[in-house]
C-alpha cells in the first residue's frame, strides 16, 4: 500500500480528516457482526431474560444503537453523519450470541465504522450484563460482512 492510498494522511504525511464535501450523497449500508461466547446454559438464560440484571438483550440492542450514533465521538477521524437506520439482531449460537448490526445512511461517506462500533458496543454491554453469572465470557470475530454504496460499490466478505 502506498502513501497515496492512505487517505487520512496529507501530502506532508500528517494525519487529517478526509474531505468528503465534494462527494455525491448516495445510499450507503454496512453490515457487521461479532460473537459473544459463553456457556450454552448462559445463552439460554440470556435469551429467556433470566439474568440478575434483567433483560440483557433489550439493553444490549439499545447500547448498540447508541454506539452507532456516537461513533464519531469515539473514533478520532470518523465524520459525524446522520444515520437513516440502525438495526441490531441477536441470534442464538450453540456457543454464544451472534450480533449483527445493519446501519444505513444517505450521505457522502460510508457507515462501516458505525456498524462495527454498534456490534462492539452491543457485545460489551452483553458482557457487562452477564459477567456476574459467568466470568469467562469472550468477545470474538468483530468484522465487516458487507458494505454497499459509494464510489467502490458493494463489497462482501468471501
Short mmCIF file of C-alpha atoms in Angstrom, two decimals, residues 6 17-18 23 26 35 40 59 77 84 87 110 127 138 144-145 152 157:
data_model
loop_
_atom_site.label_atom_id
_atom_site.label_comp_id
_atom_site.label_asym_id
_atom_site.label_seq_id
_atom_site.Cartn_x
_atom_site.Cartn_y
_atom_site.Cartn_z
CA UNK A 6 -3.66 6.19 2.95
CA UNK A 17 -9.76 14.18 8.39
CA UNK A 18 -10.64 13.30 4.79
CA UNK A 23 -18.66 13.63 -2.92
CA UNK A 26 -25.62 8.09 -2.06
CA UNK A 35 -19.92 -13.17 18.67
CA UNK A 40 -24.84 -22.94 26.47
CA UNK A 59 -30.32 -3.26 26.99
CA UNK A 77 -11.14 10.65 12.20
CA UNK A 84 -31.12 6.61 8.47
CA UNK A 87 -30.79 -2.49 13.37
CA UNK A 110 -19.85 5.09 4.49
CA UNK A 127 -20.55 -8.91 28.71
CA UNK A 138 -15.32 -13.63 25.48
CA UNK A 144 -17.43 -6.16 8.49
CA UNK A 145 -19.58 -8.57 6.48
CA UNK A 152 -16.50 1.50 -4.57
CA UNK A 157 -16.71 -10.80 2.85
#
